XYZ file of N, CA and C in Angstrom:
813
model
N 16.819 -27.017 -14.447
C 16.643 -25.565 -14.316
C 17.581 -25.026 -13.251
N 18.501 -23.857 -13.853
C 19.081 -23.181 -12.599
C 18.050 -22.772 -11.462
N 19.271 -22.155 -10.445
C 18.225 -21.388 -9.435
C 17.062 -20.057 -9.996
N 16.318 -20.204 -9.633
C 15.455 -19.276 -10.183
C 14.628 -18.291 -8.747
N 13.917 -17.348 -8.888
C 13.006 -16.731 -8.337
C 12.047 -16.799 -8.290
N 11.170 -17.412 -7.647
C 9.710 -17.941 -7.991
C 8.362 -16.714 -7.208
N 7.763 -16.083 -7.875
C 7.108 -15.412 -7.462
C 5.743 -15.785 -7.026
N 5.051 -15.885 -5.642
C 3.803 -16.345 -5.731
C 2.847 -15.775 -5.264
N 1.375 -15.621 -5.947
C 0.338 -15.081 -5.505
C -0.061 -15.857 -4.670
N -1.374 -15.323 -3.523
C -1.599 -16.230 -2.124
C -3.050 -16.880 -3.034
N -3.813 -16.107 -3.142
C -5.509 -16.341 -3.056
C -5.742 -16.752 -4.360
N -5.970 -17.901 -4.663
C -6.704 -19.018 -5.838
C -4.508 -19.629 -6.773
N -3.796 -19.123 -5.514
C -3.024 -19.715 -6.262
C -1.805 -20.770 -5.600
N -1.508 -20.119 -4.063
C -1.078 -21.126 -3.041
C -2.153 -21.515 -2.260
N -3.160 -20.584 -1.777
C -4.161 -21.117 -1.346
C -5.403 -20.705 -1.761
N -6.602 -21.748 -1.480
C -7.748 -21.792 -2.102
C -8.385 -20.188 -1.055
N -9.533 -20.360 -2.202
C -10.709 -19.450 -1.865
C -11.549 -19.300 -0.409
N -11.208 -20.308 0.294
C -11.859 -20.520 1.301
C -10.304 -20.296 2.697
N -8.825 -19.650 2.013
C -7.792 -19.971 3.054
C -7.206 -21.307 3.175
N -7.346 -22.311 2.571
C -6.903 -23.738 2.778
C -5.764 -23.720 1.299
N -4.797 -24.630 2.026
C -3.409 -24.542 1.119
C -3.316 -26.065 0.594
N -3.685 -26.195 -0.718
C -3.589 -27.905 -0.781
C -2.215 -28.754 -0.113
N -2.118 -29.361 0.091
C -0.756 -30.482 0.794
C 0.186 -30.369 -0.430
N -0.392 -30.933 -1.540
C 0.842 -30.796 -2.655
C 1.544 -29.230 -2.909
N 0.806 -28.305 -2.533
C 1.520 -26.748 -2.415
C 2.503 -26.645 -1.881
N 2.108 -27.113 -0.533
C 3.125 -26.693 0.561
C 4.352 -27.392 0.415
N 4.217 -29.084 -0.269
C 5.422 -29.717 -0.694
C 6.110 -29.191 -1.276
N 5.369 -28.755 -2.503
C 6.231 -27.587 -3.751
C 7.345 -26.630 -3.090
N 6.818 -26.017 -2.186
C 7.737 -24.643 -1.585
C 8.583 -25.340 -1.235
N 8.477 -26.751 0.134
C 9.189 -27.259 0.565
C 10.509 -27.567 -0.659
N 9.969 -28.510 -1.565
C 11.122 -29.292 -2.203
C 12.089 -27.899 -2.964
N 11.017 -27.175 -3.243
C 12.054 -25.613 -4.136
C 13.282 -25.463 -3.387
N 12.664 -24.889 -2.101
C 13.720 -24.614 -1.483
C 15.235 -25.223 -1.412
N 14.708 -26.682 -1.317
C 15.637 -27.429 -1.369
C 16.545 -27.904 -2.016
N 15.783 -27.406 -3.433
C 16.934 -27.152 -4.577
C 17.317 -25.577 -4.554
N 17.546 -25.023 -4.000
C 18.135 -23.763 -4.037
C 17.417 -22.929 -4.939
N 15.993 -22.507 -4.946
C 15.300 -21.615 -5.152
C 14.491 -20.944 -4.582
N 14.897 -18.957 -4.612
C 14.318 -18.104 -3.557
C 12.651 -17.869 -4.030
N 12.069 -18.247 -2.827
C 10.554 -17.747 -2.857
C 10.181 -16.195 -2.117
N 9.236 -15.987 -2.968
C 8.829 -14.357 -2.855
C 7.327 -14.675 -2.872
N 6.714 -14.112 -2.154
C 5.205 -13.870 -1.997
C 5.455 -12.657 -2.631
N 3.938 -12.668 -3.549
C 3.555 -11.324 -4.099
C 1.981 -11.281 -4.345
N 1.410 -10.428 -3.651
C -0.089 -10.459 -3.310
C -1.099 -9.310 -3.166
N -1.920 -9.002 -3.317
C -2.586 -7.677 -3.411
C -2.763 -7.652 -1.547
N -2.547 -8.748 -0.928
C -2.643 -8.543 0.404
C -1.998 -7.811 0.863
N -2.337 -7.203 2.373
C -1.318 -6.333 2.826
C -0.970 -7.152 4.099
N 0.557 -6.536 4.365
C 1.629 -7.532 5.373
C 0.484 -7.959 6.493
N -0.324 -7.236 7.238
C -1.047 -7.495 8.092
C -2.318 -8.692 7.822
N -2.556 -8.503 6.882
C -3.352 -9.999 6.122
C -3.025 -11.080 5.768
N -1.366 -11.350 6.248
C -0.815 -12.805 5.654
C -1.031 -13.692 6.687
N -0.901 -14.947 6.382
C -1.480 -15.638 7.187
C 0.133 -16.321 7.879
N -0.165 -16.114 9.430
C 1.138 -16.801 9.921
C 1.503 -18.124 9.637
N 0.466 -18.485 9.346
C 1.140 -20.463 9.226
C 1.624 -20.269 7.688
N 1.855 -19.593 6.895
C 1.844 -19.505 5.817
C 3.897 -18.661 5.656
N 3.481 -18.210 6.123
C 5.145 -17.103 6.965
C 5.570 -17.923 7.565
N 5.269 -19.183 8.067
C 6.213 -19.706 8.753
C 7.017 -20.872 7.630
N 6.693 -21.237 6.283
C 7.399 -21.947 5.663
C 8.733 -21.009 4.712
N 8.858 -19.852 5.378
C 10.062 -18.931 5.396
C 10.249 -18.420 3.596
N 9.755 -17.342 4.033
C 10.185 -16.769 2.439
C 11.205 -15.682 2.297
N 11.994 -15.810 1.308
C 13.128 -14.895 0.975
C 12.691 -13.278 0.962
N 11.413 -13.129 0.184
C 11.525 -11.673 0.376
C 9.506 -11.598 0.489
N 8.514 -10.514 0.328
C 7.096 -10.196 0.485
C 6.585 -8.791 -0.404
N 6.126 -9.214 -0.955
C 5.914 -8.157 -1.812
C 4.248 -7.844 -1.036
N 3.719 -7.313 -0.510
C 2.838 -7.215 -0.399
C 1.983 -5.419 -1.078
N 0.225 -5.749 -0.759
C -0.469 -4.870 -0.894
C 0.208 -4.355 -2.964
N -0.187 -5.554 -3.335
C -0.021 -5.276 -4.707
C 1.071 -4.741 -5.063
N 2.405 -4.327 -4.506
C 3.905 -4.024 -4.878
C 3.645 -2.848 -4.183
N 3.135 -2.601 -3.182
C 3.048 -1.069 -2.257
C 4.073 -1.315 -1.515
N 4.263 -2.338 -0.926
C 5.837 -2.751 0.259
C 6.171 -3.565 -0.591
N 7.693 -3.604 0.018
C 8.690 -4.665 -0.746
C 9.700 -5.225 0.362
N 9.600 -6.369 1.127
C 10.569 -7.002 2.085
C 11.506 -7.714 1.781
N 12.519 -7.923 1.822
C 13.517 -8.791 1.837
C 14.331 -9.003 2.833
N 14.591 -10.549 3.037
C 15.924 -10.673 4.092
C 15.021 -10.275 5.280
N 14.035 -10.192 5.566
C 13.791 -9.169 6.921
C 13.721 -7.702 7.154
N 13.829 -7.376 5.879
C 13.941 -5.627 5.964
C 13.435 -5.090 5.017
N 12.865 -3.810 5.176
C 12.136 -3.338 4.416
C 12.941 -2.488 3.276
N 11.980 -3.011 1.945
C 13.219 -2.170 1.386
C 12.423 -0.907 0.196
N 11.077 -1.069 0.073
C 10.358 -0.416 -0.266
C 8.854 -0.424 -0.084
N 8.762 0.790 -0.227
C 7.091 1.392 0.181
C 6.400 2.886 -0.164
N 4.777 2.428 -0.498
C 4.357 3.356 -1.537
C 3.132 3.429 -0.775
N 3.200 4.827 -0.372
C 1.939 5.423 0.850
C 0.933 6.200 -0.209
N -0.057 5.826 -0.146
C -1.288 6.673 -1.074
C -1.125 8.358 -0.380
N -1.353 9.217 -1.281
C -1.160 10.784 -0.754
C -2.133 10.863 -0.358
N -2.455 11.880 0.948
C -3.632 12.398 1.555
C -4.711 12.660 1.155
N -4.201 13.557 0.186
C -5.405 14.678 -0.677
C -6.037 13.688 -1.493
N -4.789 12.631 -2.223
C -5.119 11.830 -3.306
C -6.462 10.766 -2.912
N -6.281 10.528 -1.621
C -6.671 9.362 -0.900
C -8.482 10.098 -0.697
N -8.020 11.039 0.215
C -9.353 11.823 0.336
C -10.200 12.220 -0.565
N -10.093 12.297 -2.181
C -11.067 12.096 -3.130
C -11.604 10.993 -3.677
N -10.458 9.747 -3.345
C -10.369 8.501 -3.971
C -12.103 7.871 -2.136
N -12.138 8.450 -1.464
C -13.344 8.089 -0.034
C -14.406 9.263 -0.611
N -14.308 10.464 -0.863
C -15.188 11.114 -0.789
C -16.011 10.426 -2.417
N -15.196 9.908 -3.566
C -15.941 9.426 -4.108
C -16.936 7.697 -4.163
N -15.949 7.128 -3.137
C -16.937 5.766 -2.883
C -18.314 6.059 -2.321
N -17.907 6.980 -0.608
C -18.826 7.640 -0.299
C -19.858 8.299 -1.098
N -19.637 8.842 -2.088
C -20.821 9.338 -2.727
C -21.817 8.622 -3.605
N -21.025 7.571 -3.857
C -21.738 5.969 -5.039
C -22.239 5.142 -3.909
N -22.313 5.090 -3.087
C -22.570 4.680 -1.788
C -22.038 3.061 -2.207
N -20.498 2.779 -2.322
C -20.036 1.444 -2.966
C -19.650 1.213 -1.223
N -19.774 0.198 -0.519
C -18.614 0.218 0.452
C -17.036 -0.324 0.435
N -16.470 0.063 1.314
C -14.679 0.302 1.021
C -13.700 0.018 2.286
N -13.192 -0.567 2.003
C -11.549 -0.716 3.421
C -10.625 0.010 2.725
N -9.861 0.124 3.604
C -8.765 1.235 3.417
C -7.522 -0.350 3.879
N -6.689 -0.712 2.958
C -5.770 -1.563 3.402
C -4.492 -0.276 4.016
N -4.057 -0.403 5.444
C -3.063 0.138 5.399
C -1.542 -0.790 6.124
N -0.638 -0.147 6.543
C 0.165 -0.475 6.721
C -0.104 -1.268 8.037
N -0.412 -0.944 8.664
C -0.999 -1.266 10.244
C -2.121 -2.389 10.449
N -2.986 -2.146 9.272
C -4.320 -2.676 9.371
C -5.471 -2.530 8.401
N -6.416 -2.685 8.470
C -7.566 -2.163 7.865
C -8.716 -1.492 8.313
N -9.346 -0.434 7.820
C -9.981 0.588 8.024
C -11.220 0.664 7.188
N -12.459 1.351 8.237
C -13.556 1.620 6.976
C -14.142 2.577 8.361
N -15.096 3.081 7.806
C -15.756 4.103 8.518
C -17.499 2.979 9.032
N -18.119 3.878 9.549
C -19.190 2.971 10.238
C -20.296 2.007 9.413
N -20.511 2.846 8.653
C -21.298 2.563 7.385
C -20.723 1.353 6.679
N -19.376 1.364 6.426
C -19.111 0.093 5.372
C -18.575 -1.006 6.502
N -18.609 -0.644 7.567
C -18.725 -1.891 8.864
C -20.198 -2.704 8.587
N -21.170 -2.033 8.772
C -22.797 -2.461 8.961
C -22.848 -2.934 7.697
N -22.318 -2.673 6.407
C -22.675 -3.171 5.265
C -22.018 -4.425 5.093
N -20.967 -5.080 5.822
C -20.131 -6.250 5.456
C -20.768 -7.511 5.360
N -21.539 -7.523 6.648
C -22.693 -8.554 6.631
C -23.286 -9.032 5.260
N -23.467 -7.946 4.412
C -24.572 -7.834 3.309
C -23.477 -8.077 2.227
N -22.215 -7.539 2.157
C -21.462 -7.674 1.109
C -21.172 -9.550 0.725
N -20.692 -9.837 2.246
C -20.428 -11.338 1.944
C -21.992 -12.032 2.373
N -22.665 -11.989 2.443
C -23.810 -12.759 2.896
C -23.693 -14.221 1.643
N -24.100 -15.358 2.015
C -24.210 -16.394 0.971
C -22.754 -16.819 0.477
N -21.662 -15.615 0.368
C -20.738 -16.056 -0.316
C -19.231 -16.631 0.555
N -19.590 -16.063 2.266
C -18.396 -16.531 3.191
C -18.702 -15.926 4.363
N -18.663 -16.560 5.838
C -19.256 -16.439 6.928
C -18.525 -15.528 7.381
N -19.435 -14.682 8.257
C -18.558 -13.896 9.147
C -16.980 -14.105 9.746
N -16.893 -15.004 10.672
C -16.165 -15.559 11.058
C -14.979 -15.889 9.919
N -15.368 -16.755 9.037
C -14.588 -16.767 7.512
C -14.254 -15.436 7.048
N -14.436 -14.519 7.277
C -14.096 -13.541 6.254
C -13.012 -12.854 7.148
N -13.583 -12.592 8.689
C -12.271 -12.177 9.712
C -10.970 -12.888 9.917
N -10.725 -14.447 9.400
C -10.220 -15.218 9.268
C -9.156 -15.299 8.175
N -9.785 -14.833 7.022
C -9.493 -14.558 5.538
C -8.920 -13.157 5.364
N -9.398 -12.467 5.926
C -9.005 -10.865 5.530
C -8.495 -10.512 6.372
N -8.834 -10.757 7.528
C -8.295 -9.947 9.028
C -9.345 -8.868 9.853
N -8.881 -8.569 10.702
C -9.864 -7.425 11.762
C -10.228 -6.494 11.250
N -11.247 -5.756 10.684
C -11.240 -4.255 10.525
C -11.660 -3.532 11.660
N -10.933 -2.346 11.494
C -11.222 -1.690 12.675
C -12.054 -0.321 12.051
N -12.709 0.479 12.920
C -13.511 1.742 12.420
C -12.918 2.937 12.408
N -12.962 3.495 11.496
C -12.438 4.734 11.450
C -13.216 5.776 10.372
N -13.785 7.160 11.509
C -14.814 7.839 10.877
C -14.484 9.152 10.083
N -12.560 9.150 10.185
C -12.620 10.107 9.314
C -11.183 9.244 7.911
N -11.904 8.222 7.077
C -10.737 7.629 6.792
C -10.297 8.077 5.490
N -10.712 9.294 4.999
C -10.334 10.392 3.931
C -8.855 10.948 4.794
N -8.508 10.865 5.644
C -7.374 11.679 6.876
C -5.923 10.966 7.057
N -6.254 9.666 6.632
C -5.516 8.747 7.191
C -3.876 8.753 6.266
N -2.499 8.692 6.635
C -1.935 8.542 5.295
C -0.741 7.300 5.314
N -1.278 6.403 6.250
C -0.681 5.059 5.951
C -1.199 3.938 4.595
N -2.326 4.485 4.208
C -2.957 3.677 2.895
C -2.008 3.383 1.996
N -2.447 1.795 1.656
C -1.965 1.384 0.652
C -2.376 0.851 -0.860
N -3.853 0.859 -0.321
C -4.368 0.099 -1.317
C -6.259 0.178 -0.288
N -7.381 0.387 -1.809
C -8.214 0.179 -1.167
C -9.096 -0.887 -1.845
N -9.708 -1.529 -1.455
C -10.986 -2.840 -1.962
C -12.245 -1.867 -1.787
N -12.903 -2.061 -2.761
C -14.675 -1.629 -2.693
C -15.348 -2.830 -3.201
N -17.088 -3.000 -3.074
C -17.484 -3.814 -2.830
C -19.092 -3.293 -3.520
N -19.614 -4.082 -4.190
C -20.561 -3.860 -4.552
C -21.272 -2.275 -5.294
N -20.491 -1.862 -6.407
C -20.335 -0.772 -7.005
C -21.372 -0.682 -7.950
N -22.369 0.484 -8.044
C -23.257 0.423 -8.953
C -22.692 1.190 -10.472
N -21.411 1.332 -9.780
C -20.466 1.642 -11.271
C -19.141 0.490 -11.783
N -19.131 0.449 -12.980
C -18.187 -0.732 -13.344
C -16.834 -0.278 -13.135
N -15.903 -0.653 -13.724
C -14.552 -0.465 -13.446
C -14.120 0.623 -14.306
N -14.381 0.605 -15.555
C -14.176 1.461 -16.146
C -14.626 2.939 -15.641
N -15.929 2.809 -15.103
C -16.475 3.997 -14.556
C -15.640 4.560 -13.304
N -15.323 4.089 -12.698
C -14.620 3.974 -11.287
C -13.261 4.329 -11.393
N -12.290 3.943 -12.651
C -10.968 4.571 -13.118
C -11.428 6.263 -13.068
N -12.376 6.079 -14.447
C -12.943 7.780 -14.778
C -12.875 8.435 -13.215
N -13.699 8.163 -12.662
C -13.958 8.585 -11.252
C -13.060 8.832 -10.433
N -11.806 8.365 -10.385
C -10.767 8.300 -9.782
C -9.586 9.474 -10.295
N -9.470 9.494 -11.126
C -8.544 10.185 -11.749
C -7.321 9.235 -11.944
N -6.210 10.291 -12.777
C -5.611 9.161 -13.274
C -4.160 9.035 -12.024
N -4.187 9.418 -10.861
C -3.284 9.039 -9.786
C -3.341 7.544 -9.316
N -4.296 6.739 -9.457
C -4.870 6.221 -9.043
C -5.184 4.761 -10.079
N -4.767 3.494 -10.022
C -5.242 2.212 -10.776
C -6.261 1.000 -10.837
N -7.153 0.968 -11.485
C -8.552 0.064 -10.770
C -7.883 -1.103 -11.287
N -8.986 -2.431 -10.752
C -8.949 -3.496 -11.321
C -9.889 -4.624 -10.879
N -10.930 -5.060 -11.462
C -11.843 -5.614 -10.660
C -11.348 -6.355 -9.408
N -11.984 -7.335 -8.687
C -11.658 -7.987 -7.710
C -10.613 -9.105 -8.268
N -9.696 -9.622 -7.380
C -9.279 -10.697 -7.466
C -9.407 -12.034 -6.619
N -10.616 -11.313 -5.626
C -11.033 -12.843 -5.104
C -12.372 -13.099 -5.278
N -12.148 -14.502 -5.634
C -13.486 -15.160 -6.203
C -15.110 -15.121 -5.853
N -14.988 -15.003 -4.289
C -15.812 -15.278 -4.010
C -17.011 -13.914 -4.556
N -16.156 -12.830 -4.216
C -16.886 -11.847 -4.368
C -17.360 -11.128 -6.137
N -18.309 -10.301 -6.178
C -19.001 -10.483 -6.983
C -18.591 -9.266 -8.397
N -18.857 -9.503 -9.717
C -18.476 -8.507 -10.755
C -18.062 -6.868 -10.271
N -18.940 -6.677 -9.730
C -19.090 -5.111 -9.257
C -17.798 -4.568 -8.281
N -16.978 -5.337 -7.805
C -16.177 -5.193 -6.537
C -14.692 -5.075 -7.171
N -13.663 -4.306 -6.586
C -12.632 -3.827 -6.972
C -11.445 -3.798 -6.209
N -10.298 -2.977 -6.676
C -9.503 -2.797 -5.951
C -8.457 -1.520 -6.807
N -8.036 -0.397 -5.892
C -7.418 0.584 -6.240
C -6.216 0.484 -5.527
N -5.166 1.048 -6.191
C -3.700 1.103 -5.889
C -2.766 2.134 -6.686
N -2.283 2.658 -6.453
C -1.367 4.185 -7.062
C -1.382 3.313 -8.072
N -0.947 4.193 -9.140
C -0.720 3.943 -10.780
C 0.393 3.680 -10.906
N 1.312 2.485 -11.606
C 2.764 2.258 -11.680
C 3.241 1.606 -10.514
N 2.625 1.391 -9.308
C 2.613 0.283 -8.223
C 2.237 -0.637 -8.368
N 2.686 -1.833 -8.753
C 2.082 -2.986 -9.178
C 2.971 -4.203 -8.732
N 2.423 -5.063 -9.164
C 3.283 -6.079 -8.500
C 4.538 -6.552 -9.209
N 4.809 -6.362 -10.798
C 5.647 -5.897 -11.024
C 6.609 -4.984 -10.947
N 6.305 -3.991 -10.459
C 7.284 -2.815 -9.966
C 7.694 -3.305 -8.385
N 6.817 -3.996 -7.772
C 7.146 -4.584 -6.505
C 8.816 -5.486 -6.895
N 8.264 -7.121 -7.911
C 9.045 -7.667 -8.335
C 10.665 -7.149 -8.748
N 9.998 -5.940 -9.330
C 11.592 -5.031 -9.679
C 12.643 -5.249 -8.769
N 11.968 -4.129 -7.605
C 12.347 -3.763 -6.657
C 13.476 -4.888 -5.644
N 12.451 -5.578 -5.245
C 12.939 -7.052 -4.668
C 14.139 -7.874 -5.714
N 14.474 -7.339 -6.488
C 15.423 -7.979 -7.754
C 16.322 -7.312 -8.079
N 16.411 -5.422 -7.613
C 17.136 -4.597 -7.392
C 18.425 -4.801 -6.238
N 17.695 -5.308 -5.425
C 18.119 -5.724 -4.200
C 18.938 -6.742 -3.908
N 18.268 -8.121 -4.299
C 19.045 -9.536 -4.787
C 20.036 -9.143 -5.387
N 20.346 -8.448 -6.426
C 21.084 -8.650 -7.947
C 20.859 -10.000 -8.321
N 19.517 -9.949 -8.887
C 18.883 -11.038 -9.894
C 18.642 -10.915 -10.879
N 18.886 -11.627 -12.415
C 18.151 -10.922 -13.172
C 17.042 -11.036 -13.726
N 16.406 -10.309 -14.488
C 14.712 -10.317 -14.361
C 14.313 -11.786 -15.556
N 15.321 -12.609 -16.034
C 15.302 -13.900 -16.597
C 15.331 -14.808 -15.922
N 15.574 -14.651 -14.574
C 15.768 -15.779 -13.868
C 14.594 -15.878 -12.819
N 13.418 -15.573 -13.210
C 12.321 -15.404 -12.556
C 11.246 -16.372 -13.253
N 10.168 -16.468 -12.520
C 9.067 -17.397 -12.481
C 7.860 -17.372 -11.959
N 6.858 -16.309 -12.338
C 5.655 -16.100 -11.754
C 4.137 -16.721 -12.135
N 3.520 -17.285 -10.535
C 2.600 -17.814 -10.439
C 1.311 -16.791 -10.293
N 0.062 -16.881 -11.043
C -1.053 -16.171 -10.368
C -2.081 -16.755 -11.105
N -3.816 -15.770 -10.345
C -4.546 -16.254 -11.150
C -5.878 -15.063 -11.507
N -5.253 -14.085 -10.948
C -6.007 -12.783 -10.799
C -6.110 -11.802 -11.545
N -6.890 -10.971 -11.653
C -6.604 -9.913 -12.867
C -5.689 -8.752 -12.260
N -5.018 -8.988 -10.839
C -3.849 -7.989 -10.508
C -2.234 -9.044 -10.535
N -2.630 -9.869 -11.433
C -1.611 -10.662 -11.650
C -0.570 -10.432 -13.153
N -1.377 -9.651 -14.062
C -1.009 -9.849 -15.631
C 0.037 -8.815 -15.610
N 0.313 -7.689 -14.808
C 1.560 -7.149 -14.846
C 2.939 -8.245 -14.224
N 2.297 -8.843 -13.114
C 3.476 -9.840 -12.437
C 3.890 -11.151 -13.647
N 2.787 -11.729 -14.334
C 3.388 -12.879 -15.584
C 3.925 -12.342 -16.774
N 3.877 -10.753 -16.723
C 4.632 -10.511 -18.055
C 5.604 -9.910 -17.805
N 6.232 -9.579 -16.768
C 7.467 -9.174 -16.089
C 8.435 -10.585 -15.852
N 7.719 -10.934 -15.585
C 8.488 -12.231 -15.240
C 9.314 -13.224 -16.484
N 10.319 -13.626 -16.383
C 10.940 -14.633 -17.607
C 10.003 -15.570 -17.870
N 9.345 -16.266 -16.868
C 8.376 -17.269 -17.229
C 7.023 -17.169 -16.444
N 5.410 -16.565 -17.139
C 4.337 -16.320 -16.434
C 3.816 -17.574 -16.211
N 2.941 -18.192 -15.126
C 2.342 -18.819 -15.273
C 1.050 -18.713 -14.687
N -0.113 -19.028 -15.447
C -1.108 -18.611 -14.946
C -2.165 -20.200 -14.781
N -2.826 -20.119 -13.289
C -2.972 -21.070 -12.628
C -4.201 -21.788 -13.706
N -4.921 -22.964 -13.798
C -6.455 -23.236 -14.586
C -7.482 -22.768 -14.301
N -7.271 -21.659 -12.995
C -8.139 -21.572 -12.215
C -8.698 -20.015 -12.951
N -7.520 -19.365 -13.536
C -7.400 -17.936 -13.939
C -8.425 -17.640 -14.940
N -9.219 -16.287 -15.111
C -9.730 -16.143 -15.598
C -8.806 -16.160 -17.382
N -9.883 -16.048 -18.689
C -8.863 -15.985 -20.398
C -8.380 -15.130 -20.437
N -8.444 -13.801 -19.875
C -7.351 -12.792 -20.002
C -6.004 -12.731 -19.761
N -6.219 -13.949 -18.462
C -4.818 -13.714 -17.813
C -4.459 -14.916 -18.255
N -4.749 -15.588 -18.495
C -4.096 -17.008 -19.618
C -4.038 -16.618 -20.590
N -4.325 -15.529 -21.196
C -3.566 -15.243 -22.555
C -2.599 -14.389 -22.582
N -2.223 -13.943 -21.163
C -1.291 -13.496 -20.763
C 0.602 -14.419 -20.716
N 0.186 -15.579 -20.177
C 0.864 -16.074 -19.616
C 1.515 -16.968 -20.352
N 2.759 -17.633 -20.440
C 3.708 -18.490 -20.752
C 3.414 -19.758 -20.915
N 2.458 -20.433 -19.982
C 2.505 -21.372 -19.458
C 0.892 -21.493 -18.741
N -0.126 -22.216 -18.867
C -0.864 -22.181 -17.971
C -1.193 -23.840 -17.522
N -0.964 -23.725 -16.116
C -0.841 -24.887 -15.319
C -2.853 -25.291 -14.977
N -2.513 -26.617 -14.189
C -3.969 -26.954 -13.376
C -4.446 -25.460 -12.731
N -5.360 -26.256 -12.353
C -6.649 -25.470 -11.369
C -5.580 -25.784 -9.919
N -5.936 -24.812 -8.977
C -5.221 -25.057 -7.522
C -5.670 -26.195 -6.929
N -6.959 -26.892 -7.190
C -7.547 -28.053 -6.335
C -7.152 -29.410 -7.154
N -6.199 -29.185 -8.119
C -5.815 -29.744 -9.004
C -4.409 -30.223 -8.914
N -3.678 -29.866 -7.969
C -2.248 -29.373 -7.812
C -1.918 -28.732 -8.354
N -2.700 -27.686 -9.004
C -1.565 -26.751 -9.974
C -0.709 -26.744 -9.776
N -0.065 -25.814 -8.413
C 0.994 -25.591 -8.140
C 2.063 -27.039 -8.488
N 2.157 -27.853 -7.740
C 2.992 -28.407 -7.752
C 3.451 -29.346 -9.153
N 2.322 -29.623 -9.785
C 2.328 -30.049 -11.089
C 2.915 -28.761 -11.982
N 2.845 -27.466 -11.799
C 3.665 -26.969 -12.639
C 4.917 -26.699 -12.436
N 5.123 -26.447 -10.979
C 6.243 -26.818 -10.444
C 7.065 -28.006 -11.602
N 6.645 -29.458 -11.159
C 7.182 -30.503 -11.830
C 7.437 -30.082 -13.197
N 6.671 -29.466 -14.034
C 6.586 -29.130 -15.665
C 7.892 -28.175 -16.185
N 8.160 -27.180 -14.939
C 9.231 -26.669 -15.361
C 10.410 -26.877 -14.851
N 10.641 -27.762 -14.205
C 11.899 -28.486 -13.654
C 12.224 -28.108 -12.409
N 11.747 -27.218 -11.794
C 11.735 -26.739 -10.663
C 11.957 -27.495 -9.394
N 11.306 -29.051 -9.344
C 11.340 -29.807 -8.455
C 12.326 -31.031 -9.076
């Protein structure tokens, strides 16, 4: 296989559910590299949620917060700020379903007092306090976070409306998609401008390179993944992925505790 672009999701696909990166993963990146192929993180995370030991095995470019930023080389080369007004109906309606919500922004993460006191209850049974500050990062409080206009992306949590309901609810500025991490439960989500995706991220970052969009290779296992494996020359979707997104995909490799990664790595010549 020529050099290629390898695109990778973080959560159930370089690393597990719990933050732990199997050993055969980290080889994978290692040996890529070494054959002269650029790695790109691409993740519904936002830059402030990546994990440093994870940044330190050096990646070419970061797509983060679901294709809201786009890094390369060290520099920023695109970014997609939720609008004020837009943002402020997208809170006044969680607020009113009483779902609780973070505000991913550029800086950090945000929730107002209420969906602080509720976190306890959101993860209870499914990941420890400590684990989840670990996993997600600090939130900090903020009581007017309809105001704010660094947003990039927001997570809700325990919705007594489904997804479909919650698009309706939203209007159409605005893109749902259930959760993409495991732990958490049917009801829980994630919103991001419409046409921001991690494919349009991928674009972007490929605009930049002068790459072309054949010489790419995307890993995931999420349901904010199926725009990134069908953009891509070759999708691959992890064993771990739910049937939607394996019937999405090109290729579907092991489970992550499985080596996926690196076993599909091996499958497509990559290593």
């Amino acid at each position: 296989m020529g050099s290629k672009v390898l695109f990778l999701d973080i959560d159930g696909t370089l690393v597990d559910f719990r933050g732990k990166m199997p050993e055969s993963a980290g080889r994978a990146l290692e040996l890529a590299r070494e054959r002269g192929h650029k790695l790109v993180l691409c993740t519904g995370r936002t830059r402030t949620q990546l994990f440093s030991w994870l940044l330190a095995y050096g990646f070419d470019g970061l797509i983060t917060g679901a294709g809201a930023q786009v890094e390369a080389d060290g520099k920023l080369i695109s970014r997609h700020l939720m609008e004020q007004k837009k943002l402020e109906r997208a809170v006044d309606y969680f607020e009113r379903i009483r779902a609780p919500y973070y505000l991913q922004a550029v800086n950090g993460i945000y929730a107002p007092r209420w969906c602080l006191e509720c976190r306890m209850e959101v993860f209870r049974g499914r990941i420890t306090e400590k684990e989840r500050e670990k996993q997600f990062g600090t939130v900090t409080r903020d009581d007017r976070p309809g105001k704010r206009v660094d947003v990039e992306k927001i997570a809700y949590y325990q919705s007594a409306e489904g997804v479909e309901q919650v698009r309706e609810g939203l209007g159409s500025y605005f893109a749902v998609e259930a959760s993409s991490y495991q732990l958490i439960n049917s009801s829980d989500g994630e919103v991001t401008i419409r046409g921001i995706n991690k494919a349009y991220g991928m674009q972007r970052y490929l605009e930049y390179a002068g790459i072309a969009q054949e010489d790419t290779c995307a890993f995931g296992d999420g349901p904010n993944d199926r725009e990134m494996l069908e953009f891509a020359g070759i999708g691959v979707a992890m064993g771990n992925a739910g049937e939607e997104l394996k019937g999405c995909a090109d290729f579907v490799a092991a489970p992550i505790d499985q080596d996926g990664l690196y076993r599909a790595f091996e499958t497509l010549g990559v290593l």
